[in-house]
Coordinates of C-alpha atoms and ligand atoms in Angstrom, one line a residue:
X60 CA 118.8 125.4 92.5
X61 CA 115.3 125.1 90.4
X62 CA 113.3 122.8 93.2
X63 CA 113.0 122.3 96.6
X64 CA 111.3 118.8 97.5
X65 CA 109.7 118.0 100.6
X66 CA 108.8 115.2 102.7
X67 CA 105.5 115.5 104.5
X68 CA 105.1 113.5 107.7
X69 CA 107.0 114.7 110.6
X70 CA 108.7 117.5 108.1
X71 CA 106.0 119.8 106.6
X72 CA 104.0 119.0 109.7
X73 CA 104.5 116.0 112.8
X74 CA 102.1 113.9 111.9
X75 CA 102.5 110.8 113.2
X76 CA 102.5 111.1 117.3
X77 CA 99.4 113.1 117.4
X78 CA 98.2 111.8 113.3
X79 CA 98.6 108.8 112.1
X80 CA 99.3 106.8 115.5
X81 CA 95.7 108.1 117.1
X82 CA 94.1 107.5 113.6
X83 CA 95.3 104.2 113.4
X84 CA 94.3 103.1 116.9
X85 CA 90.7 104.6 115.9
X86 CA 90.9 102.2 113.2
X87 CA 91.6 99.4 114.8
X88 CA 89.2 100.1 117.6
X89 CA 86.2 100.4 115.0
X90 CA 87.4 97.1 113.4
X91 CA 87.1 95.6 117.2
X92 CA 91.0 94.7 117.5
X93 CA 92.6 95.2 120.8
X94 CA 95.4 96.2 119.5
X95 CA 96.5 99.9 120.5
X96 CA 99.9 101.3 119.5
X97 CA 101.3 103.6 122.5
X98 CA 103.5 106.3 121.8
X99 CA 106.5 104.5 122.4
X100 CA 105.9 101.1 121.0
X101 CA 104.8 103.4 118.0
X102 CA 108.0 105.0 117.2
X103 CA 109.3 101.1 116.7
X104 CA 106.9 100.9 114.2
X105 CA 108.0 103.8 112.1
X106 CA 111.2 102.3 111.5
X107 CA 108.5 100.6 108.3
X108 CA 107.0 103.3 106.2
X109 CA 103.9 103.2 105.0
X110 CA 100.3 102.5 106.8
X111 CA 99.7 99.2 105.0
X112 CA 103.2 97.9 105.1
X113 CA 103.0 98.8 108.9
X114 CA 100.5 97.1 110.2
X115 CA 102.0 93.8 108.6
X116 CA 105.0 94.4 109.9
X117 CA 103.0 94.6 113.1
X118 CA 101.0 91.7 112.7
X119 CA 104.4 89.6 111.6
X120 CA 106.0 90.7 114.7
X121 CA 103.2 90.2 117.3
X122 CA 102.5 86.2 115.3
X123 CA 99.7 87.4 114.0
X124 CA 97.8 89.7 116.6
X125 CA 95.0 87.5 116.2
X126 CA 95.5 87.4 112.5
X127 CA 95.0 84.3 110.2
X128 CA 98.4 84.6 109.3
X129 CA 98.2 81.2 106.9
X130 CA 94.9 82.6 105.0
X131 CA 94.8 82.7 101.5
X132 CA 97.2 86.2 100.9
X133 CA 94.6 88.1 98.9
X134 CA 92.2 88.4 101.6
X135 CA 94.6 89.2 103.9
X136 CA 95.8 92.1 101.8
X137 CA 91.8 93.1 101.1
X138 CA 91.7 92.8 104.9
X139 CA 94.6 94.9 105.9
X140 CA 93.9 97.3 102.6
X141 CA 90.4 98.0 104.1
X142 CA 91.5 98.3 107.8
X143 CA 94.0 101.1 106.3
X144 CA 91.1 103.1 104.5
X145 CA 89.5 103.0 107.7
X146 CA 92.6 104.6 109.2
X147 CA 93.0 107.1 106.5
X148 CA 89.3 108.4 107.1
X149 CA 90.2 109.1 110.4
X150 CA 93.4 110.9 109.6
X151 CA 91.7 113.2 107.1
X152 CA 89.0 114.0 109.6
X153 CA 92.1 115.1 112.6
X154 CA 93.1 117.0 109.9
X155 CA 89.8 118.6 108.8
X156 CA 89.5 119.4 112.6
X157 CA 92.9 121.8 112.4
X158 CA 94.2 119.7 115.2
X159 CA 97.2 119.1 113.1
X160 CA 99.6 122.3 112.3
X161 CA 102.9 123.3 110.1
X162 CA 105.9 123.0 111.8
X163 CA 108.0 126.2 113.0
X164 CA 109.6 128.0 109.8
X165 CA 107.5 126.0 107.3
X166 CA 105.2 128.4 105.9
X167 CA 107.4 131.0 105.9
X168 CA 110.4 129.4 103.8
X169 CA 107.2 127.6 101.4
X170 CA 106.2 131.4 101.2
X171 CA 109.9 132.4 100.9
X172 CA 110.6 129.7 97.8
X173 CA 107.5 130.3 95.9
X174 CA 107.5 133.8 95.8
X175 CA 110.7 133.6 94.5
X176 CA 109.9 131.1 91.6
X177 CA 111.6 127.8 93.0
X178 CA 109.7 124.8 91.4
X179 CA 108.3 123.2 95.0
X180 CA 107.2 119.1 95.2
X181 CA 106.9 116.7 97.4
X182 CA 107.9 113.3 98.1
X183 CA 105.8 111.1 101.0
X184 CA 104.7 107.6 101.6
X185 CA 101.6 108.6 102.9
X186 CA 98.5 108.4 101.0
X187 CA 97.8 111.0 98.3
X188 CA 94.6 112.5 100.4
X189 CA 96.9 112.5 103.4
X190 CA 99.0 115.4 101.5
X191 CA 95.8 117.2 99.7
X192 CA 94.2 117.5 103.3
X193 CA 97.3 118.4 105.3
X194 CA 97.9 121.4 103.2
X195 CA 94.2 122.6 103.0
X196 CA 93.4 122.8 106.2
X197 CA 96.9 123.4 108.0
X198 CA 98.2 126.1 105.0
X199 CA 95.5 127.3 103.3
X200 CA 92.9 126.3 101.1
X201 CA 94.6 125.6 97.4
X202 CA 97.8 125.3 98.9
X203 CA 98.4 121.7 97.0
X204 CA 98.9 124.3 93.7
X205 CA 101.6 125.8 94.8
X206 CA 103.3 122.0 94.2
X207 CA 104.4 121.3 90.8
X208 CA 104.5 117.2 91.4
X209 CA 103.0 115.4 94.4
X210 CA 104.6 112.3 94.3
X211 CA 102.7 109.9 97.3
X212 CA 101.5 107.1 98.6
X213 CA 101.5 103.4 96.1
X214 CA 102.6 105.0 92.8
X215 CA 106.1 103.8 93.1
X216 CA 106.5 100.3 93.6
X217 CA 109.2 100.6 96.9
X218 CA 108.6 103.0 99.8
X219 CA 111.0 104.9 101.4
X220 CA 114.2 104.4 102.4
X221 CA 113.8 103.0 98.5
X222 CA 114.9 105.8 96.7
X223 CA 111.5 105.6 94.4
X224 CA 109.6 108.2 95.5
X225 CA 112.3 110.8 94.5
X226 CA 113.3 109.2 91.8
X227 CA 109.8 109.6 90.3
X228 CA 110.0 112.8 91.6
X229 CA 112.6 114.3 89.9
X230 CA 111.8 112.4 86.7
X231 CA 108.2 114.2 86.5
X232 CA 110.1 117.8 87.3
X233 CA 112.0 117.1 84.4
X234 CA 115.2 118.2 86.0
X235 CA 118.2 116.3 87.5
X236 CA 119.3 115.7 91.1
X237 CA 121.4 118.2 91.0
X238 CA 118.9 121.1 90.4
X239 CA 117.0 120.3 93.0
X240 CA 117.1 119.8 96.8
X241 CA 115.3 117.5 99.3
X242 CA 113.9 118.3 103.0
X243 CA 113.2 115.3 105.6
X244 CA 113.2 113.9 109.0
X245 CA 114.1 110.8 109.5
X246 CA 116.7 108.2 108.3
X247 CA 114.4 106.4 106.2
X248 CA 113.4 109.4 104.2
X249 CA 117.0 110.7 104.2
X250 CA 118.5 107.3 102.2
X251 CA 115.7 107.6 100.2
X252 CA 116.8 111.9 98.9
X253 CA 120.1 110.8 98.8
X254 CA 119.3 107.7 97.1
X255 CA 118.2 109.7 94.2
X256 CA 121.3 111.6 94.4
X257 CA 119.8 114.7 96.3
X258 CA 121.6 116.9 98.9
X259 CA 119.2 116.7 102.0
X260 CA 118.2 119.2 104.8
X261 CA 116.9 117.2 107.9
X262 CA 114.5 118.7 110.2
X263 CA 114.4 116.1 113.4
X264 CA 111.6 115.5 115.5
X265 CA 110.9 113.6 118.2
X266 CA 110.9 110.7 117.1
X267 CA 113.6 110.7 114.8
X268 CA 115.8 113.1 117.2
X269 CA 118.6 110.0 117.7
X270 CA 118.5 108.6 114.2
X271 CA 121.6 108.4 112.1
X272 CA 122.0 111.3 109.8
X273 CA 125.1 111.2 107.8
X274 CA 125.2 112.2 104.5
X275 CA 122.5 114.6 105.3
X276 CA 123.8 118.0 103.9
X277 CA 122.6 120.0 107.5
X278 CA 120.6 118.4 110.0
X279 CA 118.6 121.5 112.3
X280 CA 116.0 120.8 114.8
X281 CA 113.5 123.1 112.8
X282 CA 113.5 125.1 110.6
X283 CA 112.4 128.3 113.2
X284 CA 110.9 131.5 113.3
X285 CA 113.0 134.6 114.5
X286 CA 111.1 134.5 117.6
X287 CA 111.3 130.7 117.8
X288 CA 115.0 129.6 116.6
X289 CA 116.5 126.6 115.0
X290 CA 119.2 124.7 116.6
X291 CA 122.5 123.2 114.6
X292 CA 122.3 119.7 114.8
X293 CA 125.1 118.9 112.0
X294 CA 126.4 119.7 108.8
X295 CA 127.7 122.8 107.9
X296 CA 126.9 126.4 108.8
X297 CA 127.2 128.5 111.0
X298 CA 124.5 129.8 113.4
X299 CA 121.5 131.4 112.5
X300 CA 118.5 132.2 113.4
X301 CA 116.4 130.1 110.6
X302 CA 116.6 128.4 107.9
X303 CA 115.8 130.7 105.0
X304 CA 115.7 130.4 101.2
X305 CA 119.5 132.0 101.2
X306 CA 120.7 129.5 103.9
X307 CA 119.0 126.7 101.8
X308 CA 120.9 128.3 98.3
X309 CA 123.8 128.2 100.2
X310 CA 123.5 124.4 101.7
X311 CA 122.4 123.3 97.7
X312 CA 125.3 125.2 96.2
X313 CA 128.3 124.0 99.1
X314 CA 128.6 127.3 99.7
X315 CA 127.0 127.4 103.4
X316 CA 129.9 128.2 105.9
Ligands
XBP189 C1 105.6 108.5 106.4 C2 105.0 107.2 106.6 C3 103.6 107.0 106.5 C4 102.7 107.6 107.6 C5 101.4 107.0 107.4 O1 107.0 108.4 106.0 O2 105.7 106.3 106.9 O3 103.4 105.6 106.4 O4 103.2 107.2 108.8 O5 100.8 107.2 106.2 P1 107.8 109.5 105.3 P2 99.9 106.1 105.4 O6 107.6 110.8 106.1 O7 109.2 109.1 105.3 O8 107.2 109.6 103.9 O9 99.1 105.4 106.5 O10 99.0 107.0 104.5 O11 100.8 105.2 104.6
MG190 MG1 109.0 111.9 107.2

């Protein structure tokens, strides 16, 4: 095993509930749209990836929201492109404000991997800043280096559950699918790691907590701290504590019992 590969939102960190879903109703709010997007209705929405592709799905679903749906398509796309930015600037500044932190077990097993030389990446759909921002201010400052490849946001042409993202990935490790191993949360981002041919360790949350997760490799509520355990959701293994670098060896190599 020579990478680990991680998806961001609601893996590394949940990000959306408290995140993204606040950050995008301060967006719309500043662009004086009634729309606001509850907790609930959000986790509908989150069955699209990606900020931009998500607000046209919501705009397509609601006839428009009080959308020009029949203008010419550039402007919308300007239009929807700029709302976004608006929501990204209030994202960063959540996360600038600490109020967003690492899940349970996360620093730990990044600590854990790099120190013992795995290659780590990521793989998101969110915007490249998104990641940068996340990391400063909810790792440490410079944490980003400790990331060989950050592949995010539009520099694939198909979000997740296209397999894209780790494709492109992988490609820029300059390993194969087989060296490496992927961590998400959700459906979505699980088709897209195995996709690309990568065994996957699921983290759920709440929001994904009832999602389909076969062919995930082991699916844990978290990934836990001794004094804050993880819970066997599926897959193999037996049960510990948390998931540590020699659990993750074990999951990568078949070997996990
Ligand atoms: C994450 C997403 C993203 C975020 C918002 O999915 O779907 O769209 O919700 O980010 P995954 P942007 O964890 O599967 O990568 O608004 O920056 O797109
Ligand atoms: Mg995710």
């Amino acid at each position: 095993m020579k990478a680990m590969i991680f998806d961001v939102d609601g893996t590394l960190a949940d990000t959306e509930r408290d995140g993204h879903r606040v950050a995008f109703n301060m967006a719309f709010a500043e662009a004086g749209l009634d729309w606001v997007w509850d907790e609930e209705s959000y986790g509908r929405l989150l069955e699209v990836t990606g900020g931009k592709e998500r607000i046209r799905f919501y705009i397509e679903g609601e006839g428009g929201g009080g959308v020009d749906m029949d203008q010419d398509a550039e402007v919308l796309d300007k239009w929807i492109a700029d709302l976004h930015a608006s929501k990204t600037r209030h994202f960063l500044s959540l996360l600038e404000q600490g109020r967003i932190p690492l899940r349970s077990g996360v620093r730990r097993l990044l600590t854990e991997a790099h120190n013992a030389g795995i290659t780590l990446a990521v793989a998101t759909t969110t915007t490249p800043q998104n990641v940068t921002a996340l990391l400063e201010h909810a790792m440490f400052s410079g944490a980003e280096s400790w990331f060989q490849v950050v592949g995010a946001g539009d520099i694939v042409p198909n979000k997740k559950p296209a397999s894209d993202i780790y494709d492109y990935v992988i490609e820029q490790l300059g390993l194969s699918s087989e060296e490496c191993i992927a961590f998400e949360d959700s459906h979505n981002g699980l088709l897209s790691a195995r996709g690309a041919g990568l065994k996957t360790i699921v983290t759920v949350n709440g929001y994904t907590e009832n999602e389909d997760f076969s062919g995930a490799a082991l699916v844990l509520d978290q990934m836990g701290e001794l004094d804050d355990p993880c819970r066997l959701l599926g897959g193999v293994g037996q049960k510990r504590p948390l998931l540590d670098l020699e659990w993750v060896r074990a999951v990568w190599g078949g070997t996990a019992a």
